[in-house]
Amino acid sequence: MISQKFTDFVSEIKRMKKEKNAIILAHYYQTGDIQDIADFVGDSLALSQKAASNNADIILFAGVKFMAETAKILAPDKKVLLPDINAGCSLADSCKAKDFKKFINDNPGRTVITYVNTTAEIKALSDISCTSSNAVQIVNSLPPEEKIIFAPDRNLGNYVLNKTGRDIVIWNGTCHVHEEFSLEAIIKLKEENKEAKVIVHPECELPVRMIADFIGSTSALLSFTKIDPSDCYIVATEPGIIHQMKKENPQKTYIPAPPRDSTCGCSECNFMKLITMEKIYRALKTEKPEINVNKKIITAAQKPIQRMLEISERLGL
Ligand code: 13P
Ligand code: SF4
């Protein structure tokens, strides 16, 4: 049953959004109730595009810190709020600026492409940003002889390398959610549901990608389930995306792929799930926690993100 308190939070959030000219941007990995009150729901690329072009004075990010930082970099004059400052990312944490500078120095003459799942400092060291929606196309948009550094996700990097055949040196980072899917459990589920299609995010490990019927970013997985004629899917990404899949095609069945660690049994991102309705209410009310990025870093980090947005627009992504 929905409590009175929850209903009050929702109506106050709606009122304050109008009063303060604020918008809520939510990633697909947020809980369904948060996705439903957001002004815009999307994957990392769509959220960056939206952060770069909107008329709000305040952007409240229902997502994790690197996403809120990206919004601040793209819209430095706006106030950017993240309802829980501890909403980090294991993948972004796996690439520290000091170590990455050394990696770039050890691999000179390469174009540095980094996934948006990085800190603002890492973006400031990069030539082009990318997301899982456009990584292959961004690499392919460069001249064939151009040598590349790809960071921080080794699985996405490996996927891009296989798709493009380019000369790529890959940083050894991972996302603890996508790396944890159990190949054995997915195979067992597939045996029990023979008609199901296995759909996989490219941040997953190679053995899981190898048994996929389809590989794509969260928005690509969503689009696939919309147009594909199957009735059942085993979904190997954070299960928050299933909320949108059910909204599009409620008659279909979506089975979340299980992780190797059976004590929890679910593959939710603990960082994404730190954001709650109550925290959104408090953040809008107090206009805190606010995300601020050093001005020099903003200037340097704008270049790779803008380059990504320009290439994506040119390619119609
Ligand atoms: P996309 O939004 O690009 O699919 O990335 C998934 C992810 O792990 C975001 O944290
Ligand atoms: Fe980071 Fe992985 Fe969580 Fe995405 S799902 S925010 S990459 S830890």
Tab-separated table of C-alpha atoms and ligand atoms in Angstrom:
chain	number	residue	atom	x	y	z
A	1	MET	CA	0.000	0.000	0.000
A	2	ILE	CA	1.240	3.514	-0.824
A	3	SER	CA	1.675	5.495	2.430
A	4	GLN	CA	0.378	9.021	3.000
A	5	LYS	CA	3.978	10.176	3.554
A	6	PHE	CA	5.014	8.868	0.112
A	7	THR	CA	2.051	10.615	-1.562
A	8	ASP	CA	2.982	13.847	0.237
A	9	PHE	CA	6.588	13.600	-1.011
A	10	VAL	CA	5.385	13.103	-4.587
A	11	SER	CA	2.965	16.051	-4.530
A	12	GLU	CA	5.547	18.320	-2.836
A	13	ILE	CA	8.179	17.319	-5.409
A	14	LYS	CA	5.756	18.219	-8.219
A	15	ARG	CA	4.961	21.564	-6.584
A	16	MET	CA	8.617	22.468	-5.929
A	17	LYS	CA	9.619	21.516	-9.487
A	18	LYS	CA	7.245	24.200	-10.798
A	19	GLU	CA	8.087	26.769	-8.123
A	20	LYS	CA	11.857	26.431	-8.599
A	21	ASN	CA	11.871	25.750	-12.365
A	22	ALA	CA	13.619	22.424	-11.696
A	23	ILE	CA	13.722	19.259	-13.774
A	24	ILE	CA	14.392	15.699	-12.681
A	25	LEU	CA	16.574	13.604	-14.969
A	26	ALA	CA	16.501	9.881	-14.109
A	27	HIS	CA	18.593	6.960	-15.334
A	28	TYR	CA	16.900	3.692	-16.300
A	29	TYR	CA	18.494	2.031	-13.243
A	30	GLN	CA	16.419	4.094	-10.811
A	31	THR	CA	13.399	2.506	-9.122
A	32	GLY	CA	10.131	2.587	-11.106
A	33	ASP	CA	8.474	5.202	-8.853
A	34	ILE	CA	11.371	7.622	-9.409
A	35	GLN	CA	11.374	6.994	-13.177
A	36	ASP	CA	7.652	7.836	-13.145
A	37	ILE	CA	8.038	11.258	-11.477
A	38	ALA	CA	11.048	12.245	-13.641
A	39	ASP	CA	10.733	14.799	-16.438
A	40	PHE	CA	13.101	12.734	-18.532
A	41	VAL	CA	14.263	9.103	-18.257
A	42	GLY	CA	17.107	7.762	-20.355
A	43	ASP	CA	20.480	6.097	-20.715
A	44	SER	CA	23.763	7.945	-20.144
A	45	LEU	CA	23.864	9.406	-23.675
A	46	ALA	CA	20.267	10.654	-23.705
A	47	LEU	CA	20.700	12.139	-20.219
A	48	SER	CA	23.840	14.037	-21.311
A	49	GLN	CA	21.972	15.320	-24.370
A	50	LYS	CA	19.085	16.465	-22.181
A	51	ALA	CA	21.415	18.097	-19.620
A	52	ALA	CA	23.011	20.080	-22.461
A	53	SER	CA	19.686	21.485	-23.699
A	54	ASN	CA	16.924	22.425	-21.273
A	55	ASN	CA	15.481	25.648	-19.844
A	56	ALA	CA	15.512	24.678	-16.165
A	57	ASP	CA	17.359	26.607	-13.427
A	58	ILE	CA	17.904	23.462	-11.358
A	59	ILE	CA	18.737	19.950	-12.593
A	60	LEU	CA	18.077	17.235	-10.012
A	61	PHE	CA	19.895	14.096	-11.073
A	62	ALA	CA	18.295	10.805	-10.061
A	63	GLY	CA	21.381	8.777	-10.890
A	64	VAL	CA	24.997	8.666	-9.769
A	65	LYS	CA	27.718	11.259	-9.232
A	66	PHE	CA	29.487	11.033	-12.605
A	67	MET	CA	26.134	11.741	-14.311
A	68	ALA	CA	25.466	14.796	-12.130
A	69	GLU	CA	29.031	16.017	-12.760
A	70	THR	CA	28.504	15.620	-16.510
A	71	ALA	CA	25.344	17.732	-16.224
A	72	LYS	CA	27.304	20.429	-14.306
A	73	ILE	CA	30.074	20.397	-16.933
A	74	LEU	CA	27.511	20.833	-19.722
A	75	ALA	CA	25.417	23.413	-17.851
A	76	PRO	CA	27.810	25.198	-15.442
A	77	ASP	CA	25.387	28.076	-14.766
A	78	LYS	CA	22.664	25.761	-13.500
A	79	LYS	CA	22.381	24.355	-10.000
A	80	VAL	CA	22.854	20.561	-10.139
A	81	LEU	CA	21.570	18.457	-7.246
A	82	LEU	CA	22.351	14.822	-6.406
A	83	PRO	CA	19.968	13.586	-3.658
A	84	ASP	CA	22.625	11.317	-2.085
A	85	ILE	CA	26.258	12.413	-2.377
A	86	ASN	CA	27.372	8.793	-1.754
A	87	ALA	CA	25.796	7.636	-5.032
A	88	GLY	CA	29.143	6.805	-6.648
A	89	CYS	CA	30.165	4.185	-9.215
A	90	SER	CA	32.604	1.267	-8.913
A	91	LEU	CA	33.606	1.718	-12.557
A	92	ALA	CA	34.425	5.428	-12.171
A	93	ASP	CA	36.321	4.549	-8.955
A	94	SER	CA	38.440	2.013	-10.857
A	95	CYS	CA	40.177	4.822	-12.769
A	96	LYS	CA	42.039	7.371	-10.655
A	97	ALA	CA	43.461	10.512	-12.321
A	98	LYS	CA	47.032	10.005	-11.080
A	99	ASP	CA	47.188	6.420	-12.424
A	100	PHE	CA	45.431	7.366	-15.650
A	101	LYS	CA	47.913	10.195	-16.369
A	102	LYS	CA	50.720	7.613	-16.098
A	103	PHE	CA	48.796	5.210	-18.389
A	104	ILE	CA	48.491	7.983	-21.023
A	105	ASN	CA	52.209	8.799	-20.695
A	106	ASP	CA	53.104	5.094	-21.005
A	107	ASN	CA	51.023	4.833	-24.219
A	108	PRO	CA	51.917	8.049	-26.115
A	109	GLY	CA	50.426	9.147	-29.453
A	110	ARG	CA	46.989	7.657	-28.837
A	111	THR	CA	43.573	9.343	-28.907
A	112	VAL	CA	42.085	9.056	-25.425
A	113	ILE	CA	38.456	7.895	-25.463
A	114	THR	CA	36.765	7.579	-22.079
A	115	TYR	CA	33.364	6.309	-21.107
A	116	VAL	CA	31.196	8.942	-19.356
A	117	ASN	CA	31.330	6.623	-16.315
A	118	THR	CA	34.408	8.520	-15.110
A	119	THR	CA	35.174	11.429	-12.778
A	120	ALA	CA	35.336	14.982	-14.157
A	121	GLU	CA	39.143	14.837	-13.752
A	122	ILE	CA	39.400	11.823	-16.066
A	123	LYS	CA	37.185	13.561	-18.630
A	124	ALA	CA	39.537	16.552	-18.454
A	125	LEU	CA	42.394	14.216	-19.517
A	126	SER	CA	40.402	12.836	-22.479
A	127	ASP	CA	40.025	13.665	-26.187
A	128	ILE	CA	36.523	12.231	-26.655
A	129	SER	CA	33.886	10.892	-24.263
A	130	CYS	CA	31.559	8.037	-25.182
A	131	THR	CA	28.724	5.996	-23.721
A	132	SER	CA	27.712	2.401	-24.354
A	133	SER	CA	25.216	3.749	-26.961
A	134	ASN	CA	27.855	5.315	-29.176
A	135	ALA	CA	31.289	3.818	-28.306
A	136	VAL	CA	31.565	1.708	-31.491
A	137	GLN	CA	30.416	4.580	-33.737
A	138	ILE	CA	32.776	7.087	-32.051
A	139	VAL	CA	35.765	4.778	-32.618
A	140	ASN	CA	34.679	4.139	-36.223
A	141	SER	CA	34.344	7.898	-36.847
A	142	LEU	CA	38.140	8.289	-36.398
A	143	PRO	CA	40.649	7.707	-39.257
A	144	PRO	CA	41.594	3.968	-39.435
A	145	GLU	CA	45.264	4.609	-38.615
A	146	GLU	CA	44.447	6.494	-35.397
A	147	LYS	CA	45.590	4.590	-32.297
A	148	ILE	CA	43.317	4.646	-29.281
A	149	ILE	CA	43.307	4.416	-25.489
A	150	PHE	CA	39.921	3.229	-24.183
A	151	ALA	CA	38.955	3.574	-20.500
A	152	PRO	CA	37.795	2.615	-17.967
A	153	ASP	CA	35.603	-0.441	-18.726
A	154	ARG	CA	37.634	-3.421	-19.983
A	155	ASN	CA	34.522	-5.330	-21.076
A	156	LEU	CA	33.073	-2.468	-23.121
A	157	GLY	CA	36.600	-1.804	-24.440
A	158	ASN	CA	36.955	-5.445	-25.473
A	159	TYR	CA	33.514	-5.343	-27.135
A	160	VAL	CA	34.480	-2.163	-29.069
A	161	LEU	CA	37.826	-3.699	-30.075
A	162	ASN	CA	36.094	-6.824	-31.454
A	163	LYS	CA	33.510	-4.741	-33.322
A	164	THR	CA	35.977	-2.284	-34.875
A	165	GLY	CA	39.252	-4.260	-35.161
A	166	ARG	CA	41.129	-1.062	-34.298
A	167	ASP	CA	44.427	-0.608	-32.433
A	168	ILE	CA	43.094	-0.058	-28.898
A	169	VAL	CA	44.862	-0.185	-25.529
A	170	ILE	CA	42.289	-0.841	-22.789
A	171	TRP	CA	42.256	0.296	-19.146
A	172	ASN	CA	41.584	-2.559	-16.705
A	173	GLY	CA	38.397	-1.342	-14.964
A	174	THR	CA	34.981	-2.930	-14.443
A	175	CYS	CA	31.485	-2.326	-13.120
A	176	HIS	CA	30.779	-4.599	-10.128
A	177	VAL	CA	27.140	-5.059	-11.245
A	178	HIS	CA	27.723	-6.086	-14.857
A	179	GLU	CA	30.753	-8.207	-14.076
A	180	GLU	CA	28.839	-10.324	-11.577
A	181	PHE	CA	26.304	-12.009	-13.896
A	182	SER	CA	26.496	-15.780	-13.631
A	183	LEU	CA	27.007	-17.569	-16.946
A	184	GLU	CA	25.864	-20.875	-15.407
A	185	ALA	CA	22.666	-19.363	-13.972
A	186	ILE	CA	21.820	-17.697	-17.302
A	187	ILE	CA	22.370	-20.982	-19.177
A	188	LYS	CA	20.109	-22.786	-16.651
A	189	LEU	CA	17.416	-20.112	-17.057
A	190	LYS	CA	17.669	-20.450	-20.834
A	191	GLU	CA	17.181	-24.257	-20.534
A	192	GLU	CA	14.078	-23.668	-18.404
A	193	ASN	CA	12.763	-20.972	-20.797
A	194	LYS	CA	13.822	-22.232	-24.210
A	195	GLU	CA	11.978	-19.499	-26.123
A	196	ALA	CA	13.601	-16.667	-24.110
A	197	LYS	CA	16.162	-14.366	-25.735
A	198	VAL	CA	19.254	-13.406	-23.735
A	199	ILE	CA	19.855	-9.642	-23.956
A	200	VAL	CA	23.127	-8.292	-22.558
A	201	HIS	CA	24.781	-4.945	-21.762
A	202	PRO	CA	28.310	-4.616	-23.247
A	203	GLU	CA	29.751	-3.981	-19.752
A	204	CYS	CA	29.218	-7.743	-19.115
A	205	GLU	CA	32.096	-10.222	-19.371
A	206	LEU	CA	32.919	-11.979	-22.659
A	207	PRO	CA	31.416	-15.443	-21.776
A	208	VAL	CA	28.056	-13.766	-21.003
A	209	ARG	CA	28.284	-11.656	-24.189
A	210	MET	CA	29.044	-14.814	-26.170
A	211	ILE	CA	25.690	-16.413	-25.312
A	212	ALA	CA	23.718	-13.209	-26.014
A	213	ASP	CA	21.025	-12.992	-28.669
A	214	PHE	CA	21.433	-9.221	-28.573
A	215	ILE	CA	24.041	-6.853	-27.037
A	216	GLY	CA	23.375	-3.162	-26.454
A	217	SER	CA	23.239	-0.178	-24.126
A	218	THR	CA	20.211	0.127	-21.850
A	219	SER	CA	18.295	2.151	-24.460
A	220	ALA	CA	19.288	-0.322	-27.215
A	221	LEU	CA	18.048	-3.242	-25.075
A	222	LEU	CA	14.772	-1.385	-24.495
A	223	SER	CA	14.346	-0.667	-28.235
A	224	PHE	CA	15.123	-4.306	-29.024
A	225	THR	CA	12.363	-5.622	-26.736
A	226	LYS	CA	9.948	-3.128	-28.349
A	227	ILE	CA	10.465	-4.354	-31.922
A	228	ASP	CA	11.533	-7.987	-31.441
A	229	PRO	CA	8.669	-10.521	-31.797
A	230	SER	CA	9.725	-12.752	-28.826
A	231	ASP	CA	7.629	-12.951	-25.665
A	232	CYS	CA	10.337	-13.621	-23.105
A	233	TYR	CA	13.762	-12.097	-22.322
A	234	ILE	CA	16.567	-12.873	-19.877
A	235	VAL	CA	17.889	-9.383	-19.097
A	236	ALA	CA	21.601	-9.089	-18.225
A	237	THR	CA	21.852	-5.517	-17.022
A	238	GLU	CA	20.649	-3.630	-13.943
A	239	PRO	CA	16.974	-4.651	-13.535
A	240	GLY	CA	15.674	-1.046	-13.244
A	241	ILE	CA	15.363	-1.033	-17.052
A	242	ILE	CA	12.639	-3.720	-16.817
A	243	HIS	CA	10.239	-1.015	-15.558
A	244	GLN	CA	10.317	0.680	-18.990
A	245	MET	CA	10.235	-2.664	-20.832
A	246	LYS	CA	7.046	-3.618	-18.932
A	247	LYS	CA	5.516	-0.207	-19.674
A	248	GLU	CA	6.154	-0.681	-23.411
A	249	ASN	CA	5.111	-4.344	-23.605
A	250	PRO	CA	3.325	-5.475	-20.416
A	251	GLN	CA	2.289	-8.807	-21.966
A	252	LYS	CA	5.924	-9.951	-22.363
A	253	THR	CA	8.020	-11.688	-19.664
A	254	TYR	CA	11.335	-10.206	-18.470
A	255	ILE	CA	13.587	-12.363	-16.278
A	256	PRO	CA	16.452	-10.523	-14.518
A	257	ALA	CA	19.735	-12.424	-15.034
A	258	PRO	CA	21.088	-13.576	-11.624
A	259	PRO	CA	24.502	-12.657	-10.212
A	260	ARG	CA	27.185	-15.162	-9.138
A	261	ASP	CA	26.725	-14.144	-5.498
A	262	SER	CA	23.535	-15.936	-4.520
A	263	THR	CA	23.315	-14.326	-1.043
A	264	CYS	CA	21.718	-11.210	-2.531
A	265	GLY	CA	20.239	-12.885	-5.618
A	266	CYS	CA	19.598	-9.605	-7.415
A	267	SER	CA	21.750	-7.444	-9.663
A	268	GLU	CA	20.714	-4.017	-8.479
A	269	CYS	CA	23.333	-1.256	-8.447
A	270	ASN	CA	23.619	-0.298	-4.777
A	271	PHE	CA	24.795	3.202	-5.787
A	272	MET	CA	21.831	3.872	-8.098
A	273	LYS	CA	19.442	2.567	-5.461
A	274	LEU	CA	20.680	5.055	-2.829
A	275	ILE	CA	18.337	7.596	-4.415
A	276	THR	CA	14.860	7.527	-2.841
A	277	MET	CA	11.706	9.629	-3.129
A	278	GLU	CA	12.318	11.095	0.317
A	279	LYS	CA	15.884	12.103	-0.598
A	280	ILE	CA	14.626	13.742	-3.819
A	281	TYR	CA	12.071	15.678	-1.761
A	282	ARG	CA	14.748	16.827	0.728
A	283	ALA	CA	17.223	17.749	-2.022
A	284	LEU	CA	14.649	19.907	-3.826
A	285	LYS	CA	13.567	21.543	-0.568
A	286	THR	CA	17.074	22.373	0.720
A	287	GLU	CA	18.759	22.614	-2.742
A	288	LYS	CA	21.477	20.325	-1.385
A	289	PRO	CA	23.636	18.282	-1.912
A	290	GLU	CA	24.833	20.442	-4.787
A	291	ILE	CA	27.391	19.193	-7.306
A	292	ASN	CA	30.197	21.631	-8.060
A	293	VAL	CA	33.156	21.068	-10.350
A	294	ASN	CA	36.368	23.121	-10.422
A	295	LYS	CA	36.200	25.765	-13.240
A	296	LYS	CA	39.458	24.639	-14.890
A	297	ILE	CA	38.245	21.022	-14.920
A	298	ILE	CA	34.894	22.139	-16.383
A	299	THR	CA	36.647	23.917	-19.278
A	300	ALA	CA	38.892	20.924	-20.008
A	301	ALA	CA	36.113	18.328	-19.581
A	302	GLN	CA	33.667	20.208	-21.833
A	303	LYS	CA	35.792	19.471	-24.927
A	304	PRO	CA	35.543	15.640	-24.945
A	305	ILE	CA	31.851	15.666	-24.004
A	306	GLN	CA	30.976	18.277	-26.653
A	307	ARG	CA	32.964	16.273	-29.212
A	308	MET	CA	30.931	13.165	-28.290
A	309	LEU	CA	27.660	15.107	-28.599
A	310	GLU	CA	28.702	16.571	-31.978
A	311	ILE	CA	29.693	13.161	-33.416
A	312	SER	CA	26.482	11.600	-32.039
A	313	GLU	CA	24.345	14.352	-33.604
A	314	ARG	CA	26.120	13.988	-36.947
A	315	LEU	CA	25.479	10.214	-36.865
A	316	GLY	CA	21.855	10.675	-35.775
A	317	LEU	CA	22.377	8.920	-32.408
B	1	13P	P1	24.186	3.182	-20.282
B	1	13P	O1	23.273	4.154	-19.648
B	1	13P	O2	25.095	3.843	-21.291
B	1	13P	O3	23.510	1.990	-20.851
B	1	13P	O4	25.218	2.684	-19.148
B	1	13P	C1	24.872	1.815	-18.174
B	1	13P	C2	25.478	2.147	-16.875
B	1	13P	O5	26.126	1.347	-16.270
B	1	13P	C3	25.236	3.456	-16.308
B	1	13P	O6	25.717	3.490	-15.040
B	2	SF4	FE1	28.534	2.387	-12.033
B	2	SF4	FE2	27.913	-0.093	-12.658
B	2	SF4	FE3	26.326	1.241	-11.001
B	2	SF4	FE4	26.441	1.918	-13.608
B	2	SF4	S1	25.664	0.004	-12.771
B	2	SF4	S2	26.514	3.296	-11.855
B	2	SF4	S3	28.583	1.480	-14.089
B	2	SF4	S4	28.474	0.664	-10.626
